[in-house]
XYZ file of C-alpha atoms in Angstrom:
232
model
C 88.859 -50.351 93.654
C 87.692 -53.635 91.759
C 84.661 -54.095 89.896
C 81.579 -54.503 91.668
C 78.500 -54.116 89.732
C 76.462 -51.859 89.811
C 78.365 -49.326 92.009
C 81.989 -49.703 91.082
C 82.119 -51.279 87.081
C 85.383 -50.453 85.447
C 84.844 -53.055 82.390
C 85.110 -50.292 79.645
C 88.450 -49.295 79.270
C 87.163 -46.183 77.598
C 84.913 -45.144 80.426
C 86.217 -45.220 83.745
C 83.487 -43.338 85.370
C 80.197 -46.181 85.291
C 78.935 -47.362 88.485
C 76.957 -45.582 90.637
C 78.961 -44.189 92.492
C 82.122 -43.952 90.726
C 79.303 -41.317 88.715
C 78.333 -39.901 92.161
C 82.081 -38.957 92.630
C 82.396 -37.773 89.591
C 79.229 -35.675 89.186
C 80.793 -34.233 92.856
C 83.956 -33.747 91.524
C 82.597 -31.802 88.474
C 80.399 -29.590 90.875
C 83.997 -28.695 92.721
C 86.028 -28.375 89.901
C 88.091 -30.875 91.170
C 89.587 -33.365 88.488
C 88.667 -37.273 89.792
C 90.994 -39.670 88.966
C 89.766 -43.377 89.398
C 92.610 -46.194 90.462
C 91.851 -49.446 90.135
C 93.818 -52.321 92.761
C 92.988 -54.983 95.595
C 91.144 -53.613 98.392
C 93.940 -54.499 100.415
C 96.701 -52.483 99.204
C 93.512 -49.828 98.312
C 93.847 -49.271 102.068
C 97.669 -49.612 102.186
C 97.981 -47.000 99.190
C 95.942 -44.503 100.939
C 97.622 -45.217 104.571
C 100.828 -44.161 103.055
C 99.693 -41.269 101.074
C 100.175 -42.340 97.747
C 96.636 -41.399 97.380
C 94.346 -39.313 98.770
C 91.347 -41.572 99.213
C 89.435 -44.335 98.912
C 85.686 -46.102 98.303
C 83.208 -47.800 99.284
C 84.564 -48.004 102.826
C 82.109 -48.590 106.117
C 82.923 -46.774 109.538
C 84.569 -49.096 112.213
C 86.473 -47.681 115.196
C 89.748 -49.299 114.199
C 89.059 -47.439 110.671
C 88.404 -43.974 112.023
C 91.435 -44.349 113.807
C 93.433 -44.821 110.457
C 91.585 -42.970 107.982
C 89.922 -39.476 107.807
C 85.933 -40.197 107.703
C 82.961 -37.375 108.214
C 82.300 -36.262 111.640
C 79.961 -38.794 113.539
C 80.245 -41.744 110.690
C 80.187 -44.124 113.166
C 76.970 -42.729 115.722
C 74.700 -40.974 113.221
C 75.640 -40.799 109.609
C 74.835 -38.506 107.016
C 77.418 -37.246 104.734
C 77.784 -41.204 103.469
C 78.003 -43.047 99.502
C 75.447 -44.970 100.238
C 73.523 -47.546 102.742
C 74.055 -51.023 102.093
C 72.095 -54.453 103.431
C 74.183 -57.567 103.234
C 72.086 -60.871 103.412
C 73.144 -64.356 103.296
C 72.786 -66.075 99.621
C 72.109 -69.711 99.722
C 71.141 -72.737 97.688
C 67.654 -73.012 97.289
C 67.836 -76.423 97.162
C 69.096 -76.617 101.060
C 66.895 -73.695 102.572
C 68.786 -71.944 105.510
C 67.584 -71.264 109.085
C 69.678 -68.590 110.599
C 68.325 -69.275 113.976
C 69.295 -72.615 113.711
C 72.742 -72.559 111.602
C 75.002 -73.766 113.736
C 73.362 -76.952 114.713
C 73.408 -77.573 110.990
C 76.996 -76.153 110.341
C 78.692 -77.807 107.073
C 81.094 -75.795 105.094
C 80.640 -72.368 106.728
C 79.153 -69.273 105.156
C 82.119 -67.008 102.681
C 82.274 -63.346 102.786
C 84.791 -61.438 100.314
C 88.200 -61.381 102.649
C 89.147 -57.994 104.694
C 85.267 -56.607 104.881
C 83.544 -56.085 107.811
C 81.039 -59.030 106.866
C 83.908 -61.198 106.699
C 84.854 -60.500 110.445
C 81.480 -60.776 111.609
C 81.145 -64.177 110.326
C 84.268 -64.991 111.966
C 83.405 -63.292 115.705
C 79.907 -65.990 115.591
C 82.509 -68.925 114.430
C 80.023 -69.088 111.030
C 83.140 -68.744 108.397
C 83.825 -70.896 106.315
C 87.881 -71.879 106.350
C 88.468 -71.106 102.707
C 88.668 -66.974 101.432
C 86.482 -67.086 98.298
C 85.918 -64.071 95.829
C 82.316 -62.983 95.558
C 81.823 -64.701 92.221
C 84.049 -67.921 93.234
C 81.525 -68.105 96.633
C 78.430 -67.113 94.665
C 78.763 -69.894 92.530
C 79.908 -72.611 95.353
C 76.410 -72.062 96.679
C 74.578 -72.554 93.600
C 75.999 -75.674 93.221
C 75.293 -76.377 96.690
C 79.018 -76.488 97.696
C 79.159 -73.832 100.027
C 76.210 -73.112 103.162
C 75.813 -69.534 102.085
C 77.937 -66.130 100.953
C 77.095 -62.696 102.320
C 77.808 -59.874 100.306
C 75.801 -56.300 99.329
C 72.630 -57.725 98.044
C 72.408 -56.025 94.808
C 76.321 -57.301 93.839
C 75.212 -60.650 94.574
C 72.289 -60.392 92.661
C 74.142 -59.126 89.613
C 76.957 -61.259 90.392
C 74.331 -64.359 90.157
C 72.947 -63.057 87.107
C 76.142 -63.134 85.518
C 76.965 -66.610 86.052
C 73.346 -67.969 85.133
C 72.987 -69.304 88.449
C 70.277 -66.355 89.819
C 66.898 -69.143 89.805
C 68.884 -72.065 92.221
C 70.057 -69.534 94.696
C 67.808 -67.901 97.520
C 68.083 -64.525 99.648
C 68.142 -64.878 103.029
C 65.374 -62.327 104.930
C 67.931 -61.518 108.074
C 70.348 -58.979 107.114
C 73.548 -60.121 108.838
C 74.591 -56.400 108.334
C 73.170 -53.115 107.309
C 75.438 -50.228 107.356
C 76.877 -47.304 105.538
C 79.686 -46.762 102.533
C 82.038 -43.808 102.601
C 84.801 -42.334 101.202
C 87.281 -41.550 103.648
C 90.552 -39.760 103.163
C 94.271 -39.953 104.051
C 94.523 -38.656 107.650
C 97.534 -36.377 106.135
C 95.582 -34.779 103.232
C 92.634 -34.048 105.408
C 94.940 -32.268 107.856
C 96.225 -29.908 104.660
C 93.116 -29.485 103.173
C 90.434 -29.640 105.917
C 88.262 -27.278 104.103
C 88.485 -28.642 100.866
C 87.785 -32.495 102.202
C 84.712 -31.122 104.462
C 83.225 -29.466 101.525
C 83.737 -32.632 99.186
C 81.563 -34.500 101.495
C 79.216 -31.841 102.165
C 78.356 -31.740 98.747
C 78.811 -35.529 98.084
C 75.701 -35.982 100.197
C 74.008 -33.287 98.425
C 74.379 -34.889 94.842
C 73.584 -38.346 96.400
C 70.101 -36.987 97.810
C 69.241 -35.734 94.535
C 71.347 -38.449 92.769
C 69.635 -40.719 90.218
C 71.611 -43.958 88.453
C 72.922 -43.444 85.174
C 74.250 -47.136 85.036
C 71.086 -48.626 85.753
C 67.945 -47.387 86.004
C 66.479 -49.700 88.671
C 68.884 -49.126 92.221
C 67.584 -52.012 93.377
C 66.647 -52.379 97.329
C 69.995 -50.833 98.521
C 69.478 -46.558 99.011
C 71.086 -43.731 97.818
C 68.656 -41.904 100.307
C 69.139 -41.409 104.124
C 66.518 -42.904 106.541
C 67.088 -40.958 109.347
């Protein structure tokens, strides 16, 4: 996992447990007795780590067919989901100074619109030919479009808010009102550990989505316009 405020937030090296829902893990690990152990790497070789079994799962993943195909998610992630981390909208940020018409985009196509590499944003933007040609970081895109360098970066709107915030930039950057995507997080498992410990995975999750109902941020006290709450 790498830090992404306020769900996953690792700064502390004396607290590996803040974020959202690294403490939603937690609290569900505690509830099991189960003894949560937080890694911290690229979200590439995240998935490549977990693939080959060197662990035993991963977060904050959404449900894709090619995904459920590799890794072990709760029954009927992809057609009605319930036992999820959380739901997520990802809108396009862009420089207030240029204004951005969806609608209209690619008559007015510059440098593209960024998405962080590998996420399903990132290959939606690529299936409408919208990407830009360079793979910026969150923070690295974030701050292209304040300084009105890049058309626009989509990322999980309370991230990019925070992310903004960090780098003083939050008051020349606006939030697009189209949601390019609005989905769900899980943690999936290893297809191998499921298969040993069905039981034990199914009852994780089960009770995952009973902490997150009742859940209520430790890290922050304001979850912002993202849900920990299902709307179906």
């Amino acid at each position: 996992m790498a830090d992404y405020p306020p769900y996953i937030n690792s700064l502390d090296p004396a607290d590996n447990t803040t974020g959202y829902l690294n403490e939603l893990i937690s609290q569900t690990g505690k509830s099991l007795g189960i003894d949560i152990v937080f890694e911290r790497d690229s979200w590439g070789r995240c998935k490549k780590q977990v693939l080959d079994g060197s662990y035993h799962g991963l977060f904050a993943m959404i449900a894709t067919p090619e995904r459920s195909a590799q890794f072990a998610f709760p029954q009927v992630a992809l057609s009605a989901p319930s036992r999820y981390l959380w739901q997520v909208n990802y809108p396009i940020f862009y420089p207030k100074s240029k204004g951005l018409n969806l609608a209209s985009y690619p008559n007015q196509f510059s440098t593209g619109l960024g998405a962080p590499f590998g996420y399903v944003v990132h290959q939606i933007l690529a299936n409408k030919r919208l990407l830009t040609p360079h793979n910026y970081t969150a923070e690295e895109g974030l701050k292209l479009v304040a300084q009105g360098k890049l058309d626009g970066y989509v990322v999980e709107s309370e991230i990019g808010k925070l992310i903004l915030e960090k780098l003083g930039e939050i008051d020349r950057v606006d939030i697009s009102e189209e949601i390019i995507l609005t989905s769900y997080w899980f943690l999936p498992f290893s297809r191998q550990f499921y298969q040993e410990n069905p039981e034990l995975v199914e009852l994780f999750w089960t009770t995952l989505n009973k902490n997150r109902l009742a859940y209520r941020p430790v890290s922050r006290a304001d979850a912002g316009s993202s849900s920990p709450t299902s709307t179906n």
